[in-house]
Amino acid sequence: MPQIEIDDATDRYLTFAAGITGMTKGQLVARLVEQAQAAAAPEQAASNGDEPASVRVYADYAGHRTYGMFVPGPGRIEITSGPLTGRSFRTPSQAAREIVQHYNPAVSPHRNGWGFFFVAATGAPLQSLRHRSV
């Protein structure tokens, strides 16, 4: 059976996480790898075969994480989690404004969506994909 080497601190983290999830350390690592692969693989937009592959993104605001799909080309954001699930916005900035407005209506909602959203697979700002969508 293949084995990997980890330091003592990582082993303690895995032991703790495995204990609270009811999995073995191996099962936990396998699940984390599966989740990372799923986040890294672009999903095909469902509307038609002519659309480019979409990219999973997220935004953190006011203690809430909101996931969505960024569709290059048109540059739209489709929200896939939280109270705005199912809504589609023409631009990342429009989506960012709606998220801010939802969670904190007392502040100005104006945000630059290209810096507000991050690519789920890498943690890079959505801005890193901007040249591909224009």
PDB file of C-alpha atoms in Angstrom:
ATOM      1  CA  MET A   1       0.000   0.000   0.000  1.00  0.00           C
ATOM      2  CA  PRO A   2       1.431   3.435  -0.878  1.00  0.00           C
ATOM      3  CA  GLN A   3       2.332   5.695   2.018  1.00  0.00           C
ATOM      4  CA  ILE A   4       3.023   9.402   2.426  1.00  0.00           C
ATOM      5  CA  GLU A   5       5.207  11.168   4.952  1.00  0.00           C
ATOM      6  CA  ILE A   6       3.716  13.970   7.049  1.00  0.00           C
ATOM      7  CA  ASP A   7       5.028  15.947   9.989  1.00  0.00           C
ATOM      8  CA  ASP A   8       3.740  15.481  13.540  1.00  0.00           C
ATOM      9  CA  ALA A   9       1.600  18.639  13.481  1.00  0.00           C
ATOM     10  CA  THR A  10      -0.168  17.535  10.291  1.00  0.00           C
ATOM     11  CA  ASP A  11      -0.750  14.094  11.801  1.00  0.00           C
ATOM     12  CA  ARG A  12      -2.370  15.724  14.856  1.00  0.00           C
ATOM     13  CA  TYR A  13      -4.627  17.799  12.570  1.00  0.00           C
ATOM     14  CA  LEU A  14      -5.626  14.719  10.590  1.00  0.00           C
ATOM     15  CA  THR A  15      -6.267  12.697  13.753  1.00  0.00           C
ATOM     16  CA  PHE A  16      -8.469  15.475  15.134  1.00  0.00           C
ATOM     17  CA  ALA A  17     -10.396  15.992  11.868  1.00  0.00           C
ATOM     18  CA  ALA A  18     -10.818  12.255  11.330  1.00  0.00           C
ATOM     19  CA  GLY A  19     -12.163  11.892  14.866  1.00  0.00           C
ATOM     20  CA  ILE A  20     -14.822  14.558  14.490  1.00  0.00           C
ATOM     21  CA  THR A  21     -15.910  13.345  11.041  1.00  0.00           C
ATOM     22  CA  GLY A  22     -15.962   9.647  11.886  1.00  0.00           C
ATOM     23  CA  MET A  23     -13.535   8.813   9.075  1.00  0.00           C
ATOM     24  CA  THR A  24     -10.087   7.321   9.009  1.00  0.00           C
ATOM     25  CA  LYS A  25      -7.199   9.645   8.219  1.00  0.00           C
ATOM     26  CA  GLY A  26      -6.929   8.009   4.789  1.00  0.00           C
ATOM     27  CA  GLN A  27     -10.626   8.561   4.066  1.00  0.00           C
ATOM     28  CA  LEU A  28     -10.304  12.176   5.162  1.00  0.00           C
ATOM     29  CA  VAL A  29      -7.336  12.799   2.872  1.00  0.00           C
ATOM     30  CA  ALA A  30      -9.161  11.089  -0.010  1.00  0.00           C
ATOM     31  CA  ARG A  31     -12.233  13.294   0.525  1.00  0.00           C
ATOM     32  CA  LEU A  32     -10.105  16.455   0.650  1.00  0.00           C
ATOM     33  CA  VAL A  33      -8.371  15.474  -2.592  1.00  0.00           C
ATOM     34  CA  GLU A  34     -11.737  14.748  -4.250  1.00  0.00           C
ATOM     35  CA  GLN A  35     -13.066  18.151  -3.172  1.00  0.00           C
ATOM     36  CA  ALA A  36      -9.944  19.909  -4.451  1.00  0.00           C
ATOM     37  CA  GLN A  37     -10.212  18.126  -7.793  1.00  0.00           C
ATOM     38  CA  ALA A  38     -13.904  18.998  -8.096  1.00  0.00           C
ATOM     39  CA  ALA A  39     -13.191  22.648  -7.338  1.00  0.00           C
ATOM     40  CA  ALA A  40     -10.338  22.747  -9.839  1.00  0.00           C
ATOM     41  CA  ALA A  41     -12.302  21.187 -12.710  1.00  0.00           C
ATOM     42  CA  PRO A  42     -14.310  23.807 -14.568  1.00  0.00           C
ATOM     43  CA  GLU A  43     -17.970  22.934 -14.919  1.00  0.00           C
ATOM     44  CA  GLN A  44     -19.715  23.209 -18.258  1.00  0.00           C
ATOM     45  CA  ALA A  45     -22.474  25.820 -18.290  1.00  0.00           C
ATOM     46  CA  ALA A  46     -25.837  24.131 -18.622  1.00  0.00           C
ATOM     47  CA  SER A  47     -27.624  26.571 -20.903  1.00  0.00           C
ATOM     48  CA  ASN A  48     -26.066  25.483 -24.228  1.00  0.00           C
ATOM     49  CA  GLY A  49     -23.002  23.831 -25.705  1.00  0.00           C
ATOM     50  CA  ASP A  50     -21.694  27.103 -27.165  1.00  0.00           C
ATOM     51  CA  GLU A  51     -20.935  28.679 -23.799  1.00  0.00           C
ATOM     52  CA  PRO A  52     -17.407  28.442 -22.397  1.00  0.00           C
ATOM     53  CA  ALA A  53     -16.743  26.320 -19.331  1.00  0.00           C
ATOM     54  CA  SER A  54     -17.649  28.053 -16.097  1.00  0.00           C
ATOM     55  CA  VAL A  55     -15.352  28.473 -13.101  1.00  0.00           C
ATOM     56  CA  ARG A  56     -16.366  28.014  -9.469  1.00  0.00           C
ATOM     57  CA  VAL A  57     -15.877  31.207  -7.460  1.00  0.00           C
ATOM     58  CA  TYR A  58     -16.648  32.445  -3.967  1.00  0.00           C
ATOM     59  CA  ALA A  59     -16.973  35.692  -2.050  1.00  0.00           C
ATOM     60  CA  ASP A  60     -16.602  36.217   1.687  1.00  0.00           C
ATOM     61  CA  TYR A  61     -18.613  39.075   3.144  1.00  0.00           C
ATOM     62  CA  ALA A  62     -19.900  39.818   6.648  1.00  0.00           C
ATOM     63  CA  GLY A  63     -18.972  36.340   7.868  1.00  0.00           C
ATOM     64  CA  HIS A  64     -20.767  34.580   5.009  1.00  0.00           C
ATOM     65  CA  ARG A  65     -19.256  32.678   2.113  1.00  0.00           C
ATOM     66  CA  THR A  66     -21.233  32.741  -1.122  1.00  0.00           C
ATOM     67  CA  TYR A  67     -20.361  30.380  -3.970  1.00  0.00           C
ATOM     68  CA  GLY A  68     -21.125  30.941  -7.605  1.00  0.00           C
ATOM     69  CA  MET A  69     -20.115  30.088 -11.130  1.00  0.00           C
ATOM     70  CA  PHE A  70     -18.307  32.636 -13.290  1.00  0.00           C
ATOM     71  CA  VAL A  71     -19.087  32.222 -16.972  1.00  0.00           C
ATOM     72  CA  PRO A  72     -16.263  33.608 -19.119  1.00  0.00           C
ATOM     73  CA  GLY A  73     -17.315  35.299 -22.331  1.00  0.00           C
ATOM     74  CA  PRO A  74     -20.447  36.953 -21.060  1.00  0.00           C
ATOM     75  CA  GLY A  75     -18.684  37.449 -17.711  1.00  0.00           C
ATOM     76  CA  ARG A  76     -21.760  36.676 -15.650  1.00  0.00           C
ATOM     77  CA  ILE A  77     -21.963  35.246 -12.153  1.00  0.00           C
ATOM     78  CA  GLU A  78     -24.533  32.594 -11.250  1.00  0.00           C
ATOM     79  CA  ILE A  79     -24.972  32.258  -7.473  1.00  0.00           C
ATOM     80  CA  THR A  80     -25.023  28.632  -6.278  1.00  0.00           C
ATOM     81  CA  SER A  81     -25.203  28.949  -2.481  1.00  0.00           C
ATOM     82  CA  GLY A  82     -26.770  31.091   0.200  1.00  0.00           C
ATOM     83  CA  PRO A  83     -29.875  33.266   0.097  1.00  0.00           C
ATOM     84  CA  LEU A  84     -29.220  34.433  -3.478  1.00  0.00           C
ATOM     85  CA  THR A  85     -28.992  30.878  -4.878  1.00  0.00           C
ATOM     86  CA  GLY A  86     -30.332  30.632  -8.402  1.00  0.00           C
ATOM     87  CA  ARG A  87     -29.854  34.284  -9.251  1.00  0.00           C
ATOM     88  CA  SER A  88     -27.710  35.278 -12.216  1.00  0.00           C
ATOM     89  CA  PHE A  89     -25.959  38.621 -12.589  1.00  0.00           C
ATOM     90  CA  ARG A  90     -24.633  40.165 -15.781  1.00  0.00           C
ATOM     91  CA  THR A  91     -21.344  41.209 -14.163  1.00  0.00           C
ATOM     92  CA  PRO A  92     -19.251  40.256 -11.125  1.00  0.00           C
ATOM     93  CA  SER A  93     -19.759  43.777  -9.743  1.00  0.00           C
ATOM     94  CA  GLN A  94     -23.543  43.481  -9.961  1.00  0.00           C
ATOM     95  CA  ALA A  95     -23.367  40.183  -8.039  1.00  0.00           C
ATOM     96  CA  ALA A  96     -21.045  41.728  -5.439  1.00  0.00           C
ATOM     97  CA  ARG A  97     -23.416  44.663  -4.912  1.00  0.00           C
ATOM     98  CA  GLU A  98     -26.358  42.301  -4.357  1.00  0.00           C
ATOM     99  CA  ILE A  99     -24.409  40.244  -1.812  1.00  0.00           C
ATOM    100  CA  VAL A 100     -23.381  43.368   0.121  1.00  0.00           C
ATOM    101  CA  GLN A 101     -26.918  44.761  -0.053  1.00  0.00           C
ATOM    102  CA  HIS A 102     -28.355  41.493   1.240  1.00  0.00           C
ATOM    103  CA  TYR A 103     -26.045  41.122   4.232  1.00  0.00           C
ATOM    104  CA  ASN A 104     -25.499  44.771   5.116  1.00  0.00           C
ATOM    105  CA  PRO A 105     -28.116  47.109   3.635  1.00  0.00           C
ATOM    106  CA  ALA A 106     -26.873  50.015   5.784  1.00  0.00           C
ATOM    107  CA  VAL A 107     -23.620  50.421   3.795  1.00  0.00           C
ATOM    108  CA  SER A 108     -22.965  51.497   0.241  1.00  0.00           C
ATOM    109  CA  PRO A 109     -23.106  48.313  -1.824  1.00  0.00           C
ATOM    110  CA  HIS A 110     -20.717  49.522  -4.529  1.00  0.00           C
ATOM    111  CA  ARG A 111     -17.955  46.952  -4.994  1.00  0.00           C
ATOM    112  CA  ASN A 112     -15.620  45.900  -7.765  1.00  0.00           C
ATOM    113  CA  GLY A 113     -16.669  42.306  -8.357  1.00  0.00           C
ATOM    114  CA  TRP A 114     -13.367  41.389  -9.986  1.00  0.00           C
ATOM    115  CA  GLY A 115     -11.668  41.833  -6.605  1.00  0.00           C
ATOM    116  CA  PHE A 116     -14.665  40.747  -4.491  1.00  0.00           C
ATOM    117  CA  PHE A 117     -14.831  37.199  -5.899  1.00  0.00           C
ATOM    118  CA  PHE A 118     -12.085  34.565  -5.769  1.00  0.00           C
ATOM    119  CA  VAL A 119     -11.437  31.457  -7.856  1.00  0.00           C
ATOM    120  CA  ALA A 120     -12.369  28.500  -5.643  1.00  0.00           C
ATOM    121  CA  ALA A 121      -9.647  26.199  -6.978  1.00  0.00           C
ATOM    122  CA  THR A 122      -6.774  28.610  -6.393  1.00  0.00           C
ATOM    123  CA  GLY A 123      -7.923  31.404  -4.094  1.00  0.00           C
ATOM    124  CA  ALA A 124      -6.761  33.920  -6.715  1.00  0.00           C
ATOM    125  CA  PRO A 125      -8.911  37.003  -7.262  1.00  0.00           C
ATOM    126  CA  LEU A 126     -11.379  36.689 -10.126  1.00  0.00           C
ATOM    127  CA  GLN A 127      -9.378  39.524 -11.705  1.00  0.00           C
ATOM    128  CA  SER A 128      -6.811  36.851 -12.644  1.00  0.00           C
ATOM    129  CA  LEU A 129      -9.317  35.476 -15.193  1.00  0.00           C
ATOM    130  CA  ARG A 130     -10.499  38.835 -16.512  1.00  0.00           C
ATOM    131  CA  HIS A 131      -8.405  38.803 -19.692  1.00  0.00           C
ATOM    132  CA  ARG A 132     -10.016  35.486 -20.672  1.00  0.00           C
ATOM    133  CA  SER A 133     -13.581  36.738 -20.413  1.00  0.00           C
ATOM    134  CA  VAL A 134     -13.335  39.969 -22.362  1.00  0.00           C
TER     135      VAL A 134
END
